[in-house]
GROMACS .gro file of C-alpha atoms in nm:
model
  184
    1MET     CA    1 -14.873   3.046 -19.707
    2VAL     CA    2 -15.245   3.011 -19.776
    3ARG     CA    3 -15.209   3.119 -20.135
    4ALA     CA    4 -14.919   2.888 -20.189
    5ASN     CA    5 -15.131   2.597 -20.054
    6MET     CA    6 -14.863   2.515 -19.800
    7LEU     CA    7 -15.130   2.435 -19.535
    8THR     CA    8 -15.363   2.221 -19.751
    9ALA     CA    9 -15.277   1.895 -19.573
   10PHE     CA   10 -15.324   2.064 -19.232
   11ASP     CA   11 -15.661   2.207 -19.332
   12PHE     CA   12 -15.783   1.873 -19.469
   13ASP     CA   13 -15.667   1.674 -19.167
   14ALA     CA   14 -15.809   1.929 -18.920
   15THR     CA   15 -16.148   1.923 -19.093
   16VAL     CA   16 -16.163   1.544 -19.105
   17ARG     CA   17 -16.063   1.510 -18.741
   18LEU     CA   18 -16.305   1.775 -18.624
   19GLN     CA   19 -16.594   1.624 -18.818
   20ASP     CA   20 -16.502   1.278 -18.689
   21ASP     CA   21 -16.494   1.400 -18.326
   22ILE     CA   22 -16.811   1.614 -18.334
   23PRO     CA   23 -17.131   1.411 -18.364
   24LEU     CA   24 -17.385   1.494 -18.634
   25ARG     CA   25 -17.645   1.579 -18.368
   26PHE     CA   26 -17.458   1.905 -18.302
   27ASP     CA   27 -17.493   2.020 -18.662
   28SER     CA   28 -17.834   2.182 -18.616
   29PHE     CA   29 -17.705   2.372 -18.310
   30PHE     CA   30 -17.387   2.480 -18.495
   31SER     CA   31 -17.595   2.586 -18.793
   32THR     CA   32 -17.817   2.797 -18.574
   33ILE     CA   33 -17.518   2.962 -18.408
   34SER     CA   34 -17.375   3.028 -18.756
   35ILE     CA   35 -17.683   3.229 -18.845
   36LEU     CA   36 -17.595   3.467 -18.564
   37GLY     CA   37 -17.258   3.528 -18.731
   38ARG     CA   38 -17.404   3.655 -19.054
   39PHE     CA   39 -17.326   4.015 -19.145
   40GLU     CA   40 -17.681   4.147 -19.100
   41TYR     CA   41 -17.712   4.018 -18.741
   42THR     CA   42 -17.362   4.117 -18.630
   43PHE     CA   43 -17.394   4.459 -18.793
   44GLY     CA   44 -17.721   4.516 -18.606
   45ALA     CA   45 -17.566   4.408 -18.274
   46PHE     CA   46 -17.266   4.635 -18.330
   47VAL     CA   47 -17.478   4.937 -18.419
   48PHE     CA   48 -17.697   4.874 -18.113
   49ALA     CA   49 -17.389   4.858 -17.887
   50LEU     CA   50 -17.243   5.175 -18.036
   51LEU     CA   51 -17.566   5.367 -17.971
   52PHE     CA   52 -17.508   5.319 -17.601
   53ARG     CA   53 -17.162   5.474 -17.615
   54ARG     CA   54 -17.290   5.813 -17.733
   55ARG     CA   55 -16.944   5.932 -17.827
   56ILE     CA   56 -16.870   6.111 -18.151
   57LEU     CA   57 -16.555   5.895 -18.200
   58GLY     CA   58 -16.779   5.587 -18.176
   59ILE     CA   59 -16.848   5.623 -18.545
   60ILE     CA   60 -16.483   5.534 -18.625
   61PRO     CA   61 -16.519   5.172 -18.502
   62PHE     CA   62 -16.827   5.146 -18.718
   63PHE     CA   63 -16.618   5.232 -19.025
   64LEU     CA   64 -16.337   5.001 -18.913
   65PHE     CA   65 -16.588   4.716 -18.889
   66GLY     CA   66 -16.693   4.792 -19.248
   67PHE     CA   67 -16.336   4.831 -19.370
   68ALA     CA   68 -16.244   4.493 -19.221
   69HIS     CA   69 -16.514   4.340 -19.445
   70VAL     CA   70 -16.364   4.517 -19.748
   71ILE     CA   71 -16.028   4.357 -19.663
   72GLU     CA   72 -16.208   4.021 -19.623
   73LEU     CA   73 -16.365   4.046 -19.967
   74ILE     CA   74 -16.038   4.156 -20.124
   75GLY     CA   75 -15.867   3.857 -19.960
   76LYS     CA   76 -16.130   3.618 -20.087
   77THR     CA   77 -16.097   3.762 -20.437
   78ILE     CA   78 -15.720   3.791 -20.463
   79LEU     CA   79 -15.606   3.478 -20.276
   80GLU     CA   80 -15.832   3.243 -20.472
   81HIS     CA   81 -15.832   2.990 -20.187
   82PRO     CA   82 -16.131   2.762 -20.244
   83GLY     CA   83 -16.331   2.641 -19.949
   84PRO     CA   84 -16.381   2.282 -19.847
   85PRO     CA   85 -16.547   2.057 -20.108
   86ARG     CA   86 -16.923   2.010 -20.075
   87MET     CA   87 -16.865   1.657 -19.944
   88PHE     CA   88 -16.766   1.821 -19.610
   89LEU     CA   89 -17.071   2.051 -19.596
   90ARG     CA   90 -17.289   1.962 -19.298
   91SER     CA   91 -17.478   2.292 -19.257
   92GLN     CA   92 -17.843   2.242 -19.187
   93PHE     CA   93 -17.975   2.573 -19.320
   94GLY     CA   94 -17.913   2.660 -19.684
   95ASP     CA   95 -18.151   2.954 -19.704
   96PHE     CA   96 -18.082   3.278 -19.888
   97PRO     CA   97 -17.822   3.433 -19.881
   98GLY     CA   98 -17.621   3.192 -19.662
   99LEU     CA   99 -17.514   2.922 -19.911
  100TYR     CA  100 -17.643   3.058 -20.241
  101VAL     CA  101 -17.451   3.383 -20.263
  102PHE     CA  102 -17.082   3.330 -20.202
  103THR     CA  103 -16.745   3.402 -20.349
  104ASN     CA  104 -16.531   3.113 -20.468
  105GLY     CA  105 -16.267   3.226 -20.219
  106SER     CA  106 -16.281   3.101 -19.864
  107TYR     CA  107 -15.993   3.287 -19.699
  108PRO     CA  108 -16.047   3.466 -19.460
  109SER     CA  109 -16.367   3.361 -19.283
  110GLY     CA  110 -16.610   3.651 -19.249
  111HIS     CA  111 -16.796   3.481 -18.965
  112SER     CA  112 -16.466   3.451 -18.771
  113LEU     CA  113 -16.381   3.811 -18.843
  114ARG     CA  114 -16.716   3.931 -18.713
  115ILE     CA  115 -16.734   3.715 -18.406
  116VAL     CA  116 -16.381   3.793 -18.292
  117PHE     CA  117 -16.429   4.167 -18.358
  118LEU     CA  118 -16.755   4.178 -18.163
  119SER     CA  119 -16.625   3.955 -17.884
  120ILE     CA  120 -16.335   4.185 -17.819
  121VAL     CA  121 -16.548   4.502 -17.840
  122PHE     CA  122 -16.830   4.363 -17.621
  123THR     CA  123 -16.575   4.230 -17.366
  124TYR     CA  124 -16.427   4.576 -17.350
  125PHE     CA  125 -16.771   4.734 -17.303
  126ILE     CA  126 -16.864   4.492 -17.021
  127PHE     CA  127 -16.525   4.528 -16.853
  128ASN     CA  128 -16.566   4.907 -16.843
  129PHE     CA  129 -16.931   4.895 -16.726
  130LYS     CA  130 -16.849   4.905 -16.354
  131ARG     CA  131 -17.211   4.922 -16.236
  132LEU     CA  132 -17.270   4.561 -16.326
  133PRO     CA  133 -17.214   4.317 -16.039
  134LYS     CA  134 -16.907   4.100 -16.078
  135HIS     CA  135 -17.104   3.777 -16.110
  136ILE     CA  136 -17.315   3.925 -16.395
  137ARG     CA  137 -17.001   4.049 -16.569
  138PHE     CA  138 -16.840   3.709 -16.527
  139ALA     CA  139 -17.149   3.538 -16.673
  140LEU     CA  140 -17.148   3.775 -16.971
  141PHE     CA  141 -16.780   3.710 -17.032
  142ALA     CA  142 -16.848   3.337 -17.022
  143LEU     CA  143 -17.137   3.375 -17.268
  144ILE     CA  144 -16.924   3.580 -17.506
  145PHE     CA  145 -16.642   3.324 -17.488
  146ALA     CA  146 -16.883   3.037 -17.543
  147VAL     CA  147 -17.041   3.196 -17.852
  148PHE     CA  148 -16.696   3.292 -17.979
  149PHE     CA  149 -16.559   2.938 -17.935
  150ILE     CA  150 -16.863   2.766 -18.077
  151MET     CA  151 -16.873   2.994 -18.381
  152LEU     CA  152 -16.510   2.926 -18.469
  153ILE     CA  153 -16.544   2.551 -18.421
  154SER     CA  154 -16.870   2.545 -18.619
  155ARG     CA  155 -16.716   2.700 -18.927
  156VAL     CA  156 -16.482   2.403 -18.971
  157SER     CA  157 -16.715   2.138 -18.825
  158LEU     CA  158 -16.995   2.230 -19.070
  159GLY     CA  159 -16.745   2.214 -19.360
  160GLU     CA  160 -16.797   2.578 -19.456
  161HIS     CA  161 -16.431   2.686 -19.401
  162TRP     CA  162 -16.085   2.541 -19.358
  163THR     CA  163 -15.902   2.596 -19.027
  164THR     CA  164 -15.668   2.846 -19.186
  165ASP     CA  165 -15.971   3.046 -19.307
  166VAL     CA  166 -16.092   3.066 -18.950
  167ILE     CA  167 -15.745   3.163 -18.820
  168GLY     CA  168 -15.710   3.431 -19.087
  169GLY     CA  169 -16.056   3.574 -19.020
  170SER     CA  170 -15.986   3.574 -18.645
  171LEU     CA  171 -15.656   3.760 -18.688
  172LEU     CA  172 -15.822   4.012 -18.916
  173GLY     CA  173 -16.109   4.063 -18.671
  174ALA     CA  174 -15.880   4.092 -18.372
  175SER     CA  175 -15.654   4.347 -18.541
  176PHE     CA  176 -15.943   4.571 -18.641
  177ALA     CA  177 -16.111   4.526 -18.300
  178PHE     CA  178 -15.799   4.636 -18.112
  179LEU     CA  179 -15.767   4.934 -18.346
  180ALA     CA  180 -16.135   5.017 -18.278
  181LEU     CA  181 -16.076   5.006 -17.902
  182ILE     CA  182 -15.862   5.316 -17.936
  183PHE     CA  183 -16.173   5.512 -18.027
  184LEU     CA  184 -16.413   5.362 -17.777
   0.00000   0.00000   0.00000
């Protein structure tokens, strides 16, 4: 459906509505949150979390995380789905490599893939860490959900992705995360 441009009107309307509803004053905050979704930061957080697991099968989720990114790049190359025009771009930080090195394809969103993958895996870790008091676990769940939600909204609000890109990246991230949970 994405390749056939069947959702182009939906993407355009969703972006316009979201940008109309979210004031410009949130752009700096969203841009800062978007930095946390870059590969180098999410990769570091994932490696750090896996070090605490100390299980030999913990290496498999690491490779699944990498393979999900290979699928993302293949999707961006094969589907040839261009991102929103620059007139929608509201990102505050255009430093290297963020907005200088990119593929012409926009589908699926790598930020969405990473944040959904890590949200599911970290929620699983926290849920299974029984020594944490319930109120701390609840606060951590709320924090994960807040970052997850803000990241997904920011991708469209900042004009860096269409809504379908975010949905596709989220589905890709969720599928690989649930597969990774088998080995955790």
